[in-house]
Coordinates of C-alpha atoms and ligand atoms in Angstrom, one line a residue:
X1 CA -0.1 0.0 0.0
X2 CA 1.9 3.0 -1.2
X3 CA 5.7 3.1 -1.5
X4 CA 7.8 5.8 0.0
X5 CA 11.5 6.7 -0.7
X6 CA 14.0 9.3 0.3
X7 CA 17.5 10.0 -1.0
X8 CA 20.4 12.0 0.4
X9 CA 23.9 11.9 -1.1
X10 CA 26.0 13.2 -3.9
X11 CA 23.9 12.3 -7.0
X12 CA 20.9 14.4 -8.4
X13 CA 18.0 13.2 -6.3
X14 CA 15.2 13.5 -8.9
X15 CA 16.1 10.7 -11.2
X16 CA 17.2 8.5 -8.3
X17 CA 13.9 8.9 -6.6
X18 CA 11.9 8.2 -9.7
X19 CA 13.9 5.0 -10.4
X20 CA 13.4 3.8 -6.9
X21 CA 9.7 4.6 -7.0
X22 CA 9.6 2.4 -10.1
X23 CA 11.0 -0.5 -8.0
X24 CA 8.2 0.1 -5.5
X25 CA 5.4 0.6 -7.9
X26 CA 3.9 -2.7 -7.2
X27 CA 2.9 -1.2 -3.9
X28 CA 0.5 1.2 -5.6
X29 CA 0.4 3.1 -8.8
X30 CA -2.6 5.6 -8.5
X31 CA -0.2 8.7 -8.6
X32 CA 3.4 9.6 -8.0
X33 CA 5.3 12.5 -6.8
X34 CA 8.7 13.8 -5.5
X35 CA 10.0 16.8 -3.6
X36 CA 13.6 17.8 -4.1
X37 CA 15.5 20.5 -2.0
X38 CA 18.4 22.6 -3.3
X39 CA 19.8 25.7 -1.4
X40 CA 16.6 26.2 0.5
X41 CA 14.4 25.9 -2.5
X42 CA 12.1 22.8 -2.8
X43 CA 10.6 21.7 -6.1
X44 CA 7.6 19.4 -5.9
X45 CA 6.3 17.5 -9.1
X46 CA 3.3 15.2 -8.6
X47 CA 0.9 13.7 -11.1
X48 CA -2.0 11.2 -11.0
X49 CA -1.4 7.9 -12.9
X50 CA 1.6 5.8 -13.1
X51 CA 5.3 6.6 -12.6
X52 CA 5.9 7.0 -16.3
X53 CA 3.8 10.2 -16.2
X54 CA 6.0 11.6 -13.6
X55 CA 9.2 10.6 -15.5
X56 CA 7.8 12.1 -18.6
X57 CA 7.1 15.4 -16.8
X58 CA 10.6 15.6 -15.4
X59 CA 12.4 14.7 -18.6
X60 CA 14.8 17.4 -19.4
X61 CA 13.4 19.4 -16.5
X62 CA 14.8 17.7 -13.5
X63 CA 15.2 20.0 -10.5
X64 CA 18.7 20.2 -9.2
X65 CA 19.5 19.0 -5.6
X66 CA 20.9 15.9 -3.9
X67 CA 18.1 15.4 -1.2
X68 CA 14.5 14.5 -1.6
X69 CA 11.6 12.3 -1.0
X70 CA 9.1 10.4 -3.3
X71 CA 5.9 8.6 -3.3
X72 CA 3.8 6.1 -5.2
X73 CA 0.2 5.9 -4.1
X74 CA -2.6 3.4 -3.6
X75 CA -5.4 5.7 -2.8
X76 CA -7.2 5.3 0.6
X77 CA -8.5 8.8 1.5
X78 CA -9.5 10.8 -1.5
X79 CA -9.4 9.9 -5.1
X80 CA -6.1 9.6 -7.1
X81 CA -6.0 13.2 -8.2
X82 CA -3.0 15.6 -8.5
X83 CA -3.8 17.4 -5.2
X84 CA -4.2 14.2 -3.3
X85 CA -0.9 12.9 -4.6
X86 CA 2.1 13.0 -2.2
X87 CA 4.3 14.8 -1.2
X88 CA 2.1 17.1 0.9
X89 CA 3.3 20.6 2.1
X90 CA 2.5 22.6 5.2
X91 CA 1.1 26.2 4.8
X92 CA 4.6 27.8 4.5
X93 CA 5.6 25.5 1.8
X94 CA 8.8 24.7 3.7
X95 CA 8.0 21.2 5.1
X96 CA 7.0 18.2 3.0
X97 CA 5.9 14.6 3.9
X98 CA 5.1 11.3 2.2
X99 CA 3.2 8.5 3.9
X100 CA 2.6 4.8 3.6
X101 CA -0.3 3.8 5.9
X102 CA -3.3 5.3 7.6
X103 CA -3.7 8.1 10.2
X104 CA -6.8 6.9 12.0
X105 CA -7.3 10.0 14.2
X106 CA -7.0 12.4 11.2
X107 CA -10.5 13.9 11.5
X108 CA -9.9 15.2 15.0
X109 CA -6.4 16.5 14.2
X110 CA -7.8 18.2 11.1
X111 CA -10.4 20.0 13.1
X112 CA -7.9 21.2 15.6
X113 CA -5.6 22.3 12.9
X114 CA -8.4 24.1 10.9
X115 CA -9.2 26.0 14.1
X116 CA -5.7 27.0 14.4
X117 CA -5.8 28.5 11.0
X118 CA -4.1 25.9 8.8
X119 CA -5.2 25.6 5.1
X120 CA -5.8 22.2 3.7
X121 CA -5.7 21.5 0.0
X122 CA -6.2 17.7 -0.3
X123 CA -8.7 15.2 1.0
X124 CA -5.9 12.9 2.3
X125 CA -5.3 11.8 5.9
X126 CA -1.6 12.5 5.3
X127 CA -1.9 16.3 5.1
X128 CA -2.7 16.6 8.8
X129 CA 0.7 15.2 9.5
X130 CA 2.6 17.9 7.8
X131 CA 0.4 20.8 9.3
X132 CA 0.9 19.2 12.7
X133 CA 4.7 19.2 12.0
X134 CA 4.4 22.9 11.1
X135 CA 3.0 23.5 14.7
X136 CA 6.1 21.8 16.3
X137 CA 8.9 22.8 13.8
X138 CA 11.4 25.3 15.2
X139 CA 14.4 24.4 13.0
X140 CA 14.9 21.0 14.3
X141 CA 13.1 18.5 12.1
X142 CA 14.0 15.5 14.3
X143 CA 12.5 17.0 17.5
X144 CA 9.5 18.2 15.6
X145 CA 8.8 14.8 13.9
X146 CA 9.0 13.0 17.3
X147 CA 6.4 15.3 18.8
X148 CA 4.2 14.9 15.6
X149 CA 4.4 11.1 15.5
X150 CA 3.4 11.0 19.1
X151 CA 0.1 12.5 18.3
X152 CA -0.8 10.1 15.5
X153 CA -2.8 6.9 15.7
X154 CA -2.9 4.2 13.0
X155 CA -0.2 2.5 11.2
X156 CA 2.3 4.6 9.2
X157 CA 5.6 5.0 7.7
X158 CA 6.4 8.6 7.1
X159 CA 9.4 10.6 5.4
X160 CA 9.9 14.2 5.9
X161 CA 11.9 16.9 4.1
X162 CA 12.5 20.5 5.4
X163 CA 13.7 23.1 3.0
X164 CA 16.4 24.4 5.4
X165 CA 17.8 21.1 6.5
X166 CA 20.4 18.9 4.8
X167 CA 18.7 15.7 6.2
X168 CA 15.7 13.6 5.9
X169 CA 13.7 12.4 9.0
X170 CA 11.5 9.4 8.9
X171 CA 9.3 7.4 11.2
X172 CA 8.2 3.8 11.3
X173 CA 5.0 2.6 13.1
X174 CA 3.4 -0.7 11.9
X175 CA 4.4 0.0 8.4
X176 CA 7.7 -1.1 6.8
X177 CA 10.6 1.2 6.4
X178 CA 14.3 0.5 5.8
X179 CA 17.4 2.5 5.3
X180 CA 19.8 1.5 2.6
X181 CA 23.3 2.4 3.5
X182 CA 25.7 3.5 0.8
X183 CA 29.1 5.3 0.7
X184 CA 28.4 9.0 1.0
X185 CA 24.7 8.5 0.2
X186 CA 21.8 6.8 2.0
X187 CA 18.4 5.8 0.7
X188 CA 15.1 5.4 2.7
X189 CA 12.5 3.0 1.3
X190 CA 9.4 1.0 2.1
X191 CA 11.1 -2.2 0.8
X192 CA 14.5 -3.7 0.3
X193 CA 13.9 -4.1 -3.4
X194 CA 14.1 -0.3 -3.9
X195 CA 17.7 -0.1 -2.7
X196 CA 19.3 -3.2 -4.3
X197 CA 20.6 -1.0 -7.1
X198 CA 22.5 1.0 -4.6
X199 CA 23.5 -1.3 -1.7
X200 CA 23.0 -4.7 0.0
X201 CA 23.4 -3.1 3.5
X202 CA 20.2 -2.1 5.2
X203 CA 18.9 -1.0 8.6
X204 CA 15.5 -2.5 9.1
X205 CA 13.7 0.0 11.3
X206 CA 11.4 -1.0 14.1
X207 CA 8.1 0.3 15.4
X208 CA 8.6 3.6 17.1
X209 CA 11.9 4.4 15.3
X210 CA 12.6 8.0 14.2
X211 CA 15.6 8.2 11.9
X212 CA 17.6 11.1 10.8
X213 CA 19.4 10.5 7.6
X214 CA 22.3 12.5 6.1
X215 CA 24.7 11.6 3.3
X216 CA 27.2 10.4 5.8
X217 CA 25.3 9.8 9.1
X218 CA 22.3 7.9 10.3
X219 CA 20.8 8.4 13.8
X220 CA 18.0 6.4 15.2
X221 CA 15.9 7.6 18.1
X222 CA 12.3 6.8 19.2
X223 CA 9.0 8.6 19.5
X224 CA 7.5 6.1 21.9
X225 CA 7.8 7.3 25.6
X226 CA 7.8 3.7 26.9
X227 CA 11.1 3.1 25.1
X228 CA 13.0 5.2 27.7
X229 CA 16.3 3.8 26.6
X230 CA 17.3 5.2 23.2
X231 CA 17.6 2.5 20.4
X232 CA 20.9 4.0 19.1
X233 CA 22.0 2.3 15.8
X234 CA 20.0 -0.6 14.5
X235 CA 22.0 -3.8 13.4
X236 CA 23.1 -3.8 9.8
X237 CA 21.5 -6.5 7.7
X238 CA 23.3 -7.8 4.7
X239 CA 20.6 -8.7 2.0
X240 CA 21.3 -11.6 -0.2
X241 CA 19.0 -10.6 -3.1
X242 CA 20.8 -9.2 -6.1
X243 CA 19.8 -6.2 -8.3
X244 CA 19.3 -8.6 -11.2
X245 CA 16.7 -10.5 -9.3
X246 CA 14.4 -7.4 -9.5
X247 CA 14.9 -6.8 -13.3
X248 CA 12.6 -8.3 -16.0
X249 CA 15.4 -9.6 -18.1
X250 CA 14.1 -10.8 -21.5
X251 CA 10.5 -11.4 -20.2
X252 CA 7.7 -9.1 -21.2
X253 CA 6.3 -9.1 -17.7
X254 CA 7.6 -9.7 -14.2
X255 CA 4.7 -12.2 -13.6
X256 CA 5.9 -14.5 -16.5
X257 CA 9.5 -14.2 -15.3
X258 CA 8.4 -15.2 -11.8
X259 CA 6.3 -18.1 -13.1
X260 CA 9.4 -19.4 -14.9
X261 CA 11.6 -18.8 -11.9
X262 CA 9.5 -21.3 -9.9
X263 CA 11.9 -24.4 -10.3
X264 CA 14.7 -22.3 -8.9
X265 CA 12.6 -20.7 -6.2
X266 CA 11.4 -24.1 -4.9
X267 CA 15.0 -25.4 -5.1
X268 CA 16.0 -22.6 -2.9
X269 CA 13.2 -23.4 -0.5
X270 CA 14.6 -26.9 -0.2
X271 CA 18.3 -25.9 -0.1
X272 CA 20.3 -27.2 2.8
X273 CA 17.2 -28.3 4.5
X274 CA 17.4 -32.0 3.7
X275 CA 20.6 -33.6 5.2
X276 CA 21.2 -37.3 5.4
X277 CA 17.6 -38.2 5.5
X278 CA 16.7 -35.6 8.1
X279 CA 15.1 -32.2 7.8
X280 CA 17.1 -29.3 9.1
X281 CA 15.0 -26.1 9.6
X282 CA 17.5 -24.0 11.5
X283 CA 15.4 -20.9 12.0
X284 CA 12.6 -22.9 13.8
X285 CA 12.9 -21.6 17.2
X286 CA 10.5 -24.1 18.8
X287 CA 11.9 -26.8 20.9
X288 CA 10.9 -30.5 20.3
X289 CA 9.2 -30.3 23.7
X290 CA 7.1 -27.3 22.7
X291 CA 6.1 -28.9 19.4
X292 CA 5.0 -32.1 21.1
X293 CA 2.9 -30.2 23.6
X294 CA 0.9 -28.4 20.7
X295 CA -2.8 -29.6 20.6
X296 CA -4.2 -27.3 17.9
X297 CA -2.9 -25.7 14.7
X298 CA -4.1 -22.6 12.8
X299 CA -3.0 -21.4 9.5
X300 CA -3.8 -17.7 8.9
X301 CA -3.0 -15.6 5.7
X302 CA -4.5 -13.3 3.1
X303 CA -5.0 -13.6 -0.7
X304 CA -2.9 -16.1 -2.5
X305 CA -1.1 -16.9 0.7
X306 CA -4.6 -17.9 2.2
X307 CA -4.8 -20.5 -0.6
X308 CA -1.5 -21.8 0.6
X309 CA -3.1 -21.8 4.2
X310 CA -5.9 -24.0 2.9
X311 CA -3.4 -26.4 1.5
X312 CA -1.6 -26.4 4.8
X313 CA -4.8 -27.4 6.6
X314 CA -5.3 -30.5 4.5
X315 CA -1.6 -31.3 4.7
X316 CA -1.2 -30.9 8.4
X317 CA -4.3 -32.8 9.2
X318 CA -3.2 -35.6 6.8
X319 CA 0.2 -35.8 8.2
X320 CA -0.2 -35.0 11.9
X321 CA -3.8 -36.2 12.4
X322 CA -4.5 -33.2 14.5
X323 CA -7.3 -30.6 14.0
X324 CA -6.2 -27.6 11.8
X325 CA -8.2 -24.5 11.1
X326 CA -7.4 -22.3 8.1
X327 CA -8.5 -18.6 8.3
X328 CA -8.4 -15.4 6.3
X329 CA -6.5 -13.1 8.5
X330 CA -8.9 -10.2 8.5
X331 CA -11.6 -12.7 9.8
X332 CA -9.3 -14.5 12.2
X333 CA -8.3 -11.4 14.2
X334 CA -11.9 -10.4 14.9
X335 CA -13.5 -13.9 15.4
X336 CA -12.4 -14.4 19.0
X337 CA -10.4 -17.5 18.0
X338 CA -10.0 -20.3 20.5
X339 CA -6.2 -20.4 21.3
X340 CA -4.1 -21.5 24.2
X341 CA -0.5 -21.9 25.1
X342 CA -0.8 -25.4 23.2
X343 CA -1.8 -23.7 20.0
X344 CA 0.5 -23.0 17.0
X345 CA -0.7 -20.2 14.8
X346 CA 1.1 -20.4 11.4
X347 CA 1.1 -17.0 9.5
X348 CA 1.9 -17.2 5.8
X349 CA 2.9 -14.1 3.9
X350 CA 5.1 -13.2 1.0
X351 CA 5.8 -9.7 2.2
X352 CA 5.6 -10.3 5.9
X353 CA 4.0 -6.9 6.1
X354 CA 0.3 -7.6 5.5
X355 CA -1.6 -5.6 8.2
X356 CA -4.3 -8.1 9.0
X357 CA -1.7 -11.0 9.2
X358 CA 0.5 -9.1 11.5
X359 CA -2.7 -8.3 13.7
X360 CA -3.5 -11.9 13.6
X361 CA 0.0 -12.7 15.0
X362 CA -0.5 -10.1 17.7
X363 CA -3.9 -11.6 18.6
X364 CA -2.3 -15.0 18.8
X365 CA 0.5 -13.7 21.1
X366 CA -2.1 -11.9 23.3
X367 CA -3.8 -15.3 23.9
X368 CA -0.6 -17.0 24.7
X369 CA -0.2 -19.1 21.5
X370 CA 3.0 -19.8 19.8
X371 CA 3.4 -18.2 16.3
X372 CA 5.4 -19.3 13.3
X373 CA 5.8 -17.2 10.2
X374 CA 6.2 -18.7 6.8
X375 CA 7.6 -15.6 5.0
X376 CA 9.6 -14.6 1.9
X377 CA 11.0 -11.2 3.0
X378 CA 13.8 -11.3 5.5
X379 CA 13.6 -8.9 8.3
X380 CA 10.0 -8.2 7.6
X381 CA 7.7 -7.5 10.7
X382 CA 6.2 -11.1 10.7
X383 CA 9.7 -12.6 10.4
X384 CA 11.0 -10.5 13.3
X385 CA 8.1 -10.7 15.7
X386 CA 6.8 -14.3 15.3
X387 CA 8.1 -16.8 17.8
X388 CA 9.7 -18.9 14.9
X389 CA 10.2 -18.3 11.1
X390 CA 10.5 -20.5 8.2
X391 CA 11.8 -18.4 5.1
X392 CA 10.4 -19.5 1.8
X393 CA 13.4 -18.0 0.0
X394 CA 11.5 -17.5 -3.4
X395 CA 13.6 -14.2 -4.1
X396 CA 12.1 -10.9 -4.7
X397 CA 8.5 -11.0 -6.2
X398 CA 7.6 -7.8 -8.1
X399 CA 4.4 -8.7 -10.0
X400 CA 1.3 -7.8 -8.0
X401 CA -0.1 -11.2 -8.5
X402 CA 1.8 -13.7 -6.5
X403 CA 3.2 -16.8 -8.3
X404 CA 6.6 -18.1 -7.1
X405 CA 6.0 -17.1 -3.5
X406 CA 3.0 -19.4 -3.6
X407 CA 4.7 -22.4 -4.8
X408 CA 7.5 -21.7 -2.3
X409 CA 4.9 -21.4 0.5
X410 CA 3.4 -24.9 -0.6
X411 CA 6.9 -26.4 -0.5
X412 CA 7.8 -24.8 2.8
X413 CA 4.6 -26.2 4.3
X414 CA 5.5 -29.7 3.1
X415 CA 8.9 -29.4 4.9
X416 CA 7.2 -28.0 7.9
X417 CA 4.6 -30.8 8.1
X418 CA 7.4 -33.5 7.8
X419 CA 9.5 -31.6 10.4
X420 CA 6.6 -31.4 12.8
X421 CA 5.9 -35.1 12.1
X422 CA 9.5 -35.9 13.2
X423 CA 9.3 -33.9 16.4
X424 CA 6.1 -35.5 17.3
X425 CA 7.2 -39.0 16.4
X426 CA 4.6 -39.4 13.6
X427 CA 5.4 -41.4 10.5
X428 CA 5.6 -39.5 7.2
X429 CA 3.2 -40.4 4.5
X430 CA 4.6 -42.4 1.6
X431 CA 7.7 -43.4 3.5
X432 CA 10.7 -41.5 4.3
X433 CA 13.0 -42.1 1.4
X434 CA 10.3 -41.9 -1.1
X435 CA 9.1 -38.6 0.1
X436 CA 12.5 -37.0 0.3
X437 CA 13.3 -38.2 -3.2
X438 CA 10.1 -36.6 -4.5
X439 CA 10.8 -33.4 -2.7
X440 CA 14.2 -33.1 -4.3
X441 CA 12.7 -33.8 -7.7
X442 CA 10.2 -31.0 -7.3
X443 CA 12.2 -28.4 -9.1
X444 CA 12.8 -30.8 -12.1
X445 CA 9.1 -31.6 -12.2
X446 CA 8.2 -28.1 -12.1
X447 CA 10.5 -27.5 -15.1
X448 CA 8.6 -30.4 -16.9
X449 CA 5.2 -28.9 -15.9
X450 CA 6.1 -25.5 -17.4
X451 CA 7.0 -27.2 -20.7
X452 CA 3.8 -29.1 -21.0
X453 CA 1.6 -26.4 -19.7
X454 CA 2.7 -23.5 -21.8
X455 CA 1.2 -24.2 -25.3
X456 CA -2.2 -25.6 -23.9
X457 CA -2.5 -22.7 -21.3
X458 CA -2.3 -20.3 -24.3
X459 CA -5.2 -21.9 -26.1
X460 CA -7.3 -22.1 -22.9
X461 CA -6.3 -18.6 -21.8
X462 CA -7.5 -17.2 -25.2
X463 CA -10.9 -19.1 -25.0
X464 CA -11.5 -18.1 -21.4
X465 CA -10.6 -14.4 -22.2
X466 CA -13.8 -14.2 -24.4
X467 CA -15.6 -14.4 -21.0
X468 CA -17.8 -13.4 -19.4
X469 CA -17.3 -16.2 -16.7
X470 CA -15.1 -19.1 -16.0
X471 CA -15.5 -21.8 -13.2
X472 CA -12.7 -23.8 -11.6
X473 CA -13.5 -26.9 -9.7
X474 CA -11.5 -29.2 -7.4
X475 CA -11.8 -31.5 -4.4
X476 CA -9.4 -32.1 -1.5
X477 CA -6.1 -30.3 -2.1
X478 CA -7.3 -29.4 -5.6
X479 CA -9.9 -27.1 -4.1
X480 CA -7.4 -24.5 -2.9
X481 CA -5.8 -24.8 -6.3
X482 CA -9.1 -24.1 -8.0
X483 CA -9.5 -21.0 -5.8
X484 CA -5.9 -19.8 -6.6
X485 CA -6.7 -20.3 -10.4
X486 CA -9.9 -18.2 -10.0
X487 CA -8.2 -15.4 -8.1
X488 CA -5.3 -15.2 -10.6
X489 CA -7.7 -15.0 -13.5
X490 CA -9.9 -12.3 -11.9
X491 CA -7.1 -10.1 -10.6
X492 CA -5.1 -9.9 -13.9
X493 CA -7.7 -10.4 -16.7
X494 CA -10.8 -9.0 -14.9
X495 CA -12.8 -12.0 -16.3
X496 CA -15.2 -13.0 -13.7
X497 CA -14.2 -16.4 -12.2
X498 CA -15.5 -18.6 -9.3
X499 CA -14.0 -21.6 -7.8
X500 CA -16.0 -24.4 -6.1
X501 CA -15.4 -27.6 -4.3
X502 CA -16.7 -29.6 -7.1
X503 CA -19.4 -31.3 -5.1
X504 CA -20.9 -28.1 -3.9
X505 CA -21.5 -26.5 -7.3
X506 CA -24.8 -28.2 -7.6
X507 CA -26.1 -26.5 -4.4
X508 CA -26.9 -23.2 -6.3
X509 CA -24.1 -22.0 -8.5
X510 CA -24.6 -24.6 -11.2
X511 CA -27.6 -22.5 -12.2
X512 CA -25.0 -20.1 -13.8
X513 CA -23.5 -22.7 -16.1
X514 CA -25.0 -22.4 -19.6
X515 CA -24.0 -23.2 -23.2
X516 CA -20.3 -22.6 -23.7
X517 CA -19.3 -21.7 -20.1
X518 CA -15.7 -22.8 -19.6
X519 CA -15.2 -25.1 -16.6
X520 CA -11.7 -26.1 -15.7
X521 CA -11.3 -29.1 -13.2
X522 CA -8.3 -29.7 -11.1
X523 CA -8.4 -33.5 -10.6
X524 CA -5.0 -34.8 -9.3
X525 CA -6.4 -36.8 -6.3
X526 CA -7.0 -40.5 -6.9
X527 CA -9.4 -40.9 -3.9
X528 CA -11.9 -38.4 -5.4
X529 CA -11.3 -39.1 -9.1
X530 CA -14.7 -40.8 -9.8
X531 CA -16.5 -38.0 -7.9
X532 CA -14.8 -35.4 -10.1
X533 CA -15.8 -37.4 -13.3
X534 CA -19.4 -37.2 -12.1
X535 CA -19.2 -33.5 -11.4
X536 CA -17.8 -33.0 -14.9
X537 CA -20.7 -34.9 -16.3
X538 CA -23.1 -32.6 -14.5
X539 CA -21.7 -29.4 -15.9
X540 CA -21.3 -30.8 -19.4
X541 CA -24.9 -31.9 -19.4
X542 CA -25.7 -28.1 -19.0
X543 CA -23.6 -27.1 -21.9
X544 CA -20.3 -26.2 -20.3
X545 CA -16.9 -26.5 -22.2
X546 CA -14.8 -28.8 -20.0
X547 CA -11.1 -28.9 -19.4
X548 CA -9.1 -30.8 -16.9
X549 CA -5.7 -30.6 -15.2
X550 CA -4.8 -34.2 -14.2
X551 CA -1.8 -36.2 -12.9
X552 CA -0.1 -38.7 -15.1
X553 CA -2.3 -41.9 -15.2
X554 CA -5.6 -40.0 -15.2
X555 CA -8.2 -42.1 -17.1
X556 CA -11.7 -42.1 -18.4
X557 CA -11.8 -38.4 -19.7
X558 CA -12.3 -39.2 -23.4
X559 CA -15.4 -37.5 -24.7
X560 CA -15.8 -35.7 -21.3
X561 CA -13.3 -32.9 -21.6
X562 CA -12.1 -30.9 -24.6
X563 CA -8.4 -30.8 -23.6
X564 CA -6.3 -32.0 -20.7
X565 CA -3.0 -30.7 -19.1
X566 CA -1.1 -33.6 -17.6
X567 CA 1.2 -33.1 -14.6
X568 CA 4.1 -35.3 -13.9
X569 CA 3.5 -38.2 -11.5
X570 CA 4.4 -36.9 -8.0
X571 CA 2.8 -38.0 -4.7
X572 CA -0.7 -36.6 -4.5
X573 CA 0.1 -34.2 -1.6
X574 CA 2.8 -32.6 -3.7
X575 CA 0.6 -32.0 -6.9
X576 CA -0.6 -28.5 -5.8
X577 CA 3.0 -27.3 -6.3
X578 CA 2.8 -28.3 -10.0
X579 CA -0.9 -27.5 -10.5
X580 CA -0.1 -23.9 -9.6
X581 CA 1.6 -23.6 -13.0
X582 CA -1.4 -24.1 -15.1
X583 CA -3.5 -21.9 -12.7
X584 CA -1.0 -19.1 -13.3
X585 CA -0.4 -19.5 -17.0
X586 CA -4.1 -19.7 -18.0
X587 CA -4.6 -16.4 -16.1
X588 CA -1.6 -14.9 -17.7
X589 CA -2.5 -16.0 -21.2
X590 CA -6.1 -14.6 -20.8
X591 CA -4.8 -11.3 -19.4
X592 CA -2.3 -10.7 -22.3
X593 CA -4.9 -11.7 -24.9
X594 CA -7.1 -8.9 -23.4
X595 CA -4.0 -6.6 -23.3
X596 CA -4.3 -6.1 -19.6
X597 CA -1.6 -4.5 -17.5
X598 CA -0.4 -8.0 -16.1
X599 CA 2.1 -6.7 -13.5
X600 CA 0.0 -3.8 -12.2
X601 CA -3.7 -4.7 -12.4
X602 CA -6.2 -2.1 -11.6
X603 CA -7.1 -1.3 -8.0
X604 CA -4.6 -3.6 -6.5
X605 CA -1.4 -3.3 -4.5
X606 CA 1.0 -6.1 -3.7
X607 CA 1.7 -5.3 -0.1
X608 CA -1.6 -4.5 1.8
X609 CA -0.3 -2.6 4.9
X610 CA -3.8 -1.2 5.8
X611 CA -6.9 -3.1 7.2
Ligands
LIG1 C1 -2.2 -8.6 -1.9 C2 -1.5 -9.2 -3.1 C3 -1.7 -10.7 -3.1 C4 -1.1 -11.4 -1.9 C5 -1.9 -10.8 -0.6 C6 -1.1 -11.3 0.6 O1 -3.5 -8.8 -2.0 O2 -2.1 -8.6 -4.3 O3 -0.9 -11.3 -4.2 O4 -1.3 -12.8 -1.9 O5 -1.7 -9.4 -0.7 O6 0.2 -10.7 0.7 P1 1.3 -11.3 1.5 O7 2.5 -10.4 1.4 O8 0.9 -11.4 3.0 O9 1.5 -12.7 1.0

């Protein structure tokens, strides 16, 4: 939700800021803007629409100055217009702010500031921050920001620029913020991906941190009174992602690149974690005793990660034979969940910064439960604050629609289930050697799946693009996959799609199936094969055009489906890792056939840091 950046150093700030905003554009792309200071003069340029608009407006016209802040917006308060674009200025035009987050108490603050004579130009919550800063500013930006932040409620990351100071000041409170440390220059950003061009050394700020950033100096303080002891400098983190990881290379879209990166991503998820027939999950900070005592498991996430959570439920129940719940984080946090000190809450998230998932973790902690984060981004809030962490190691994911993070999450869950089984002295399904062999073969099988799926997905994608609807069916672990296929299709192609447990369709929704409606069935599970066949008959009898994704060895589909994608023969519990590929490629092909903006679909943002 919105990306913020700041630069102070020796290079001209404007192009630096715009490039770094580009790296954060997956966080929102409703408008973009920068403010650059030079000798006490600040130039602001901001425009609705994507960052290209801002870049075009600045071309040949870049303001001088080596210090500035920038913003790419996902609109919450106020439509995506030029006045609502960030940065926002105070009444004097000397102070500027950009925000990622929400100031929940802005109406009260706005009333107070209006009474004190401040003039507001925008409809945003953010503008109150800079007018409040104006109230407190007397030439010391750090001191004024601390007083300002202490008055704000909500979740926010803010970066400030003052015309008369050669430093930036920023605050983190329940929204991500890092400082990339260079030689003679420093970069502030919402996410590590935006600083990889410049450095692999970062300070990950913590809640309550107020940081002053100059070209050669970084000071960290706090605005939280309860943190009486000053935090001093944060520990420097060395990031193992490379700048090339965030470039598109020869691919037309990040999404396609990331789909094709899946064999490598899954390989990294597995790397070093299987040794001499044992699983080694070093980051797991739960003792065998703690694991044995657990009597309930809860998997919680949002969006695509929630579909991984649904898979996690099937998997953990099957392997551990204990009850497992799977919840959407925005529901879990408010549904008074039954948790105890013997519960494990597993939080799945690519970014580790999704507001509802973080709140679910806090809810779990408040109820005494243990938490485990399955997370991609190192140093993210979930990774730092959960009791234990299992990194998915998929590498940076830039496209808004999640792909490789998902398959890495599924793989991490398989590792986790087997690890927990070991600690609880439960046998693995399929036998130990067999299962390890298949785990290690997953990357190669993904490679094969990409090859067999690509041409067929193109045909199906084009057909589905004609719309208006498409249905995805599945049972057992194929059901979350059907949901993921429908979500992918909706989010990037805007074709209406629904996913159903195949047996449930007849309880109402089958009324929507008519002549020519495409129905794609995921049917990789032997135990429900015949049931799936019956369900396909049901939709076919009502005129549906039917397609199926099966595992090698599927039979009896002749005359029942128009076309089949056949996945390599892996154990049934592993098939979702492979079946994700057709789910993703069908959506991708439909979206490109419709000439959609695949990497930045309308109305969405990759990292949802507000409720
Ligand atoms: C957004 C993204 C989805 C993602 C979801 C959860 O909605 O568009 O692709 O699955 O957030 O994000 P997380 O970072 O927690 O996995």
